[in-house]
């Protein structure tokens, strides 16, 4: 008797058995089936895994100690960013992002003198050491800043826009339309967080009647900020940074970049480009930052 006949007879016997026996003869799925474990990707979005800067409790102009991470998580040691590794170990210069000055209209602006303009290996733009009395601090240097320059800082908003020089810091509401600025605050008093890269600048587009100022970022996006947000006038230094070639693979390794796989290549001009409209103006408001999301509370009364 062939195997096909035996199999056919067994199937007929199973189908002719009662229901309780049919359920017992059903095929069951194996329990040891391999299933992939969904492990979360290492790293926290928005975190830099290039270095850790050891900040002291008080501000200082002394170069700070740095621990290079090489693209690895400092806690687990797992590799997070593959393109980071090696490079020259640089000291970190602590930048004072807050430009504070007198707030009264009848007070003279605070004057500071530029002592030195130097290069920082941890950032692309040059930095400047400025002094006012016994106070020393680092700021980002502008394109034409040189030792001996005197820069002004004021937090007052006059009725007529001021004529600011390069390196001066004023509120956005005190500057005329078309002024190039950098180190712009998102929220009043939080320190300059916008436009830090070498050779970049933002442009004041218009003043709204509601106490807000619209600026155009280097990415052509428009942000609406409060008119009391501080900004530094001028374009950032080292404007040739983006157009200067690295030169060799060894120089790229000295910058702390590991070699790529070579499989990925950026599209060239022959592929064309898609012309998309710019997104709407993004508004940064202190109320939306500090106030939690509104919720509806429901109560049941009898």
Short mmCIF file of N, CA and C in Angstrom, two decimals, residues 94-173:
data_model
loop_
_atom_site.label_atom_id
_atom_site.label_comp_id
_atom_site.label_asym_id
_atom_site.label_seq_id
_atom_site.Cartn_x
_atom_site.Cartn_y
_atom_site.Cartn_z
N UNK A 94 34.20 78.46 27.57
CA UNK A 94 32.82 78.66 28.00
C UNK A 94 32.33 80.01 27.47
N UNK A 95 31.30 79.98 26.62
CA UNK A 95 30.72 81.20 26.05
C UNK A 95 29.61 81.69 26.97
N UNK A 96 29.64 82.98 27.26
CA UNK A 96 28.55 83.60 28.04
C UNK A 96 27.49 84.06 27.04
N UNK A 97 26.37 83.33 26.98
CA UNK A 97 25.35 83.58 25.97
C UNK A 97 24.44 84.75 26.33
N UNK A 98 24.48 85.24 27.53
CA UNK A 98 23.59 86.33 27.95
C UNK A 98 24.33 87.65 27.84
N UNK A 99 23.75 88.57 27.08
CA UNK A 99 24.27 89.93 26.98
C UNK A 99 23.34 90.82 27.81
N UNK A 100 23.80 91.20 28.99
CA UNK A 100 22.99 91.98 29.92
C UNK A 100 23.50 93.41 29.97
N UNK A 101 22.55 94.35 30.01
CA UNK A 101 22.89 95.76 30.06
C UNK A 101 21.79 96.55 30.74
N UNK A 102 21.93 97.88 30.80
CA UNK A 102 20.89 98.71 31.43
C UNK A 102 19.58 98.65 30.67
N UNK A 103 18.47 98.74 31.42
CA UNK A 103 17.14 98.64 30.84
C UNK A 103 16.44 99.99 30.71
N UNK A 104 16.98 101.03 31.29
CA UNK A 104 16.35 102.35 31.22
C UNK A 104 16.74 103.10 29.96
N UNK A 105 15.80 103.93 29.47
CA UNK A 105 16.07 104.71 28.28
C UNK A 105 17.05 105.85 28.55
N UNK A 106 17.10 106.31 29.79
CA UNK A 106 17.99 107.42 30.13
C UNK A 106 19.38 106.96 30.56
N UNK A 107 19.63 105.66 30.57
CA UNK A 107 20.93 105.12 30.97
C UNK A 107 21.79 104.87 29.74
N UNK A 108 23.09 105.04 29.91
CA UNK A 108 24.03 104.81 28.81
C UNK A 108 24.27 103.32 28.64
N UNK A 109 24.46 102.87 27.41
CA UNK A 109 24.72 101.43 27.20
C UNK A 109 26.01 100.98 27.88
N UNK A 110 26.04 99.74 28.22
CA UNK A 110 27.23 99.13 28.83
C UNK A 110 28.29 98.93 27.75
N UNK A 111 29.51 99.37 28.03
CA UNK A 111 30.60 99.29 27.06
C UNK A 111 31.60 98.22 27.51
N UNK A 112 32.02 97.41 26.55
CA UNK A 112 33.01 96.36 26.79
C UNK A 112 34.08 96.44 25.71
N UNK A 113 35.30 96.10 26.08
CA UNK A 113 36.42 96.18 25.16
C UNK A 113 36.88 94.79 24.77
N UNK A 114 37.15 94.62 23.47
CA UNK A 114 37.63 93.34 22.95
C UNK A 114 39.12 93.25 23.21
N UNK A 115 39.54 92.21 23.94
CA UNK A 115 40.95 92.03 24.27
C UNK A 115 41.66 91.11 23.29
N UNK A 116 40.96 90.06 22.84
CA UNK A 116 41.62 89.07 22.01
C UNK A 116 40.57 88.33 21.18
N UNK A 117 40.92 88.00 19.96
CA UNK A 117 40.09 87.17 19.09
C UNK A 117 40.88 85.90 18.80
N UNK A 118 40.32 84.74 19.15
CA UNK A 118 41.04 83.49 19.02
C UNK A 118 40.12 82.42 18.46
N UNK A 119 40.72 81.30 18.10
CA UNK A 119 40.00 80.18 17.51
C UNK A 119 39.74 79.13 18.57
N UNK A 120 38.54 78.59 18.55
CA UNK A 120 38.14 77.53 19.47
C UNK A 120 37.95 76.25 18.68
N UNK A 121 38.64 75.18 19.08
CA UNK A 121 38.55 73.93 18.35
C UNK A 121 37.24 73.21 18.48
N UNK A 122 36.39 73.62 19.42
CA UNK A 122 35.10 72.95 19.63
C UNK A 122 33.95 73.63 18.91
N UNK A 123 34.20 74.67 18.13
CA UNK A 123 33.15 75.36 17.38
C UNK A 123 33.75 75.91 16.10
N UNK A 124 32.88 76.30 15.17
CA UNK A 124 33.34 76.74 13.86
C UNK A 124 33.68 78.22 13.83
N UNK A 125 32.92 79.05 14.53
CA UNK A 125 33.18 80.50 14.54
C UNK A 125 34.29 80.83 15.52
N UNK A 126 34.95 81.98 15.30
CA UNK A 126 35.96 82.46 16.23
C UNK A 126 35.28 83.03 17.47
N UNK A 127 36.04 83.13 18.55
CA UNK A 127 35.51 83.67 19.80
C UNK A 127 36.35 84.88 20.18
N UNK A 128 35.78 85.74 21.01
CA UNK A 128 36.45 86.97 21.44
C UNK A 128 36.40 87.06 22.95
N UNK A 129 37.51 87.47 23.53
CA UNK A 129 37.59 87.72 24.97
C UNK A 129 37.35 89.21 25.21
N UNK A 130 36.27 89.53 25.92
CA UNK A 130 35.91 90.93 26.18
C UNK A 130 35.96 91.18 27.68
N UNK A 131 36.12 92.46 28.03
CA UNK A 131 36.26 92.84 29.43
C UNK A 131 35.49 94.11 29.68
N UNK A 132 34.91 94.17 30.89
CA UNK A 132 34.24 95.38 31.37
C UNK A 132 34.59 95.49 32.86
N UNK A 133 35.52 96.39 33.19
CA UNK A 133 35.98 96.46 34.57
C UNK A 133 36.78 95.23 34.92
N UNK A 134 36.36 94.52 35.97
CA UNK A 134 37.00 93.29 36.40
C UNK A 134 36.34 92.04 35.82
N UNK A 135 35.35 92.23 34.99
CA UNK A 135 34.59 91.10 34.44
C UNK A 135 35.16 90.69 33.10
N UNK A 136 35.44 89.40 32.95
CA UNK A 136 35.94 88.81 31.71
C UNK A 136 34.96 87.75 31.24
N UNK A 137 34.77 87.68 29.93
CA UNK A 137 33.88 86.66 29.38
C UNK A 137 34.21 86.45 27.91
N UNK A 138 33.74 85.31 27.39
CA UNK A 138 33.90 84.97 25.98
C UNK A 138 32.56 85.18 25.27
N UNK A 139 32.64 85.74 24.05
CA UNK A 139 31.47 85.84 23.17
C UNK A 139 31.90 85.38 21.79
N UNK A 140 30.92 85.17 20.91
CA UNK A 140 31.23 84.83 19.53
C UNK A 140 31.67 86.08 18.78
N UNK A 141 32.75 85.96 18.03
CA UNK A 141 33.30 87.11 17.32
C UNK A 141 32.57 87.31 16.00
N UNK A 142 32.41 88.57 15.63
CA UNK A 142 31.80 88.92 14.35
C UNK A 142 32.87 88.92 13.25
N UNK A 143 32.43 89.21 12.03
CA UNK A 143 33.32 89.07 10.88
C UNK A 143 34.48 90.06 10.92
N UNK A 144 34.24 91.29 11.31
CA UNK A 144 35.28 92.32 11.29
C UNK A 144 35.74 92.71 12.68
N UNK A 145 35.49 91.90 13.68
CA UNK A 145 35.89 92.24 15.05
C UNK A 145 37.39 92.04 15.21
N UNK A 146 38.02 92.96 15.92
CA UNK A 146 39.46 92.91 16.15
C UNK A 146 39.75 93.43 17.55
N UNK A 147 40.91 93.09 18.11
CA UNK A 147 41.25 93.59 19.46
C UNK A 147 41.28 95.11 19.50
N UNK A 148 40.73 95.66 20.59
CA UNK A 148 40.65 97.10 20.75
C UNK A 148 39.29 97.69 20.46
N UNK A 149 38.40 96.91 19.84
CA UNK A 149 37.05 97.41 19.55
C UNK A 149 36.25 97.54 20.84
N UNK A 150 35.33 98.49 20.85
CA UNK A 150 34.44 98.71 21.99
C UNK A 150 33.03 98.38 21.53
N UNK A 151 32.39 97.46 22.22
CA UNK A 151 31.03 97.04 21.89
C UNK A 151 30.09 97.49 22.99
N UNK A 152 28.83 97.73 22.60
CA UNK A 152 27.83 98.26 23.53
C UNK A 152 26.73 97.22 23.74
N UNK A 153 26.11 97.30 24.90
CA UNK A 153 24.99 96.42 25.24
C UNK A 153 23.95 97.22 26.00
N UNK A 154 22.69 97.11 25.54
CA UNK A 154 21.58 97.80 26.20
C UNK A 154 20.32 96.97 25.99
N UNK A 155 19.48 96.95 27.01
CA UNK A 155 18.21 96.21 26.95
C UNK A 155 17.01 97.14 26.82
N UNK A 156 17.24 98.42 26.55
CA UNK A 156 16.15 99.37 26.41
C UNK A 156 15.66 99.39 24.96
N UNK A 157 14.36 99.65 24.78
CA UNK A 157 13.75 99.72 23.45
C UNK A 157 13.27 101.16 23.24
N UNK A 158 14.02 101.98 22.51
CA UNK A 158 13.60 103.37 22.30
C UNK A 158 12.51 103.46 21.23
N UNK A 159 11.96 104.66 21.09
CA UNK A 159 10.92 104.86 20.09
C UNK A 159 11.49 104.85 18.68
N UNK A 160 12.70 105.39 18.52
CA UNK A 160 13.37 105.40 17.22
C UNK A 160 14.42 104.29 17.22
N UNK A 161 14.52 103.49 16.15
CA UNK A 161 15.52 102.42 16.11
C UNK A 161 16.94 102.97 16.24
N UNK A 162 17.79 102.21 16.88
CA UNK A 162 19.17 102.62 17.13
C UNK A 162 20.04 102.29 15.93
N UNK A 163 21.15 103.00 15.82
CA UNK A 163 22.15 102.72 14.79
C UNK A 163 23.27 101.92 15.45
N UNK A 164 23.16 100.61 15.39
CA UNK A 164 24.09 99.74 16.10
C UNK A 164 25.27 99.40 15.20
N UNK A 165 26.42 99.25 15.83
CA UNK A 165 27.62 98.80 15.13
C UNK A 165 27.77 97.29 15.27
N UNK A 166 28.75 96.76 14.56
CA UNK A 166 28.97 95.32 14.58
C UNK A 166 29.47 94.89 15.94
N UNK A 167 28.82 93.89 16.53
CA UNK A 167 29.17 93.39 17.85
C UNK A 167 28.30 93.93 18.96
N UNK A 168 27.51 94.98 18.70
CA UNK A 168 26.62 95.52 19.72
C UNK A 168 25.43 94.59 19.92
N UNK A 169 24.88 94.60 21.13
CA UNK A 169 23.74 93.75 21.48
C UNK A 169 22.59 94.65 21.92
N UNK A 170 21.44 94.50 21.26
CA UNK A 170 20.23 95.26 21.57
C UNK A 170 19.03 94.33 21.45
N UNK A 171 17.90 94.71 22.02
CA UNK A 171 16.68 93.93 21.78
C UNK A 171 16.26 94.02 20.31
N UNK A 172 15.52 93.01 19.86
CA UNK A 172 15.07 93.01 18.47
C UNK A 172 14.17 94.20 18.18
N UNK A 173 13.41 94.66 19.17
CA UNK A 173 12.52 95.79 18.96
C UNK A 173 13.24 97.11 18.80
#
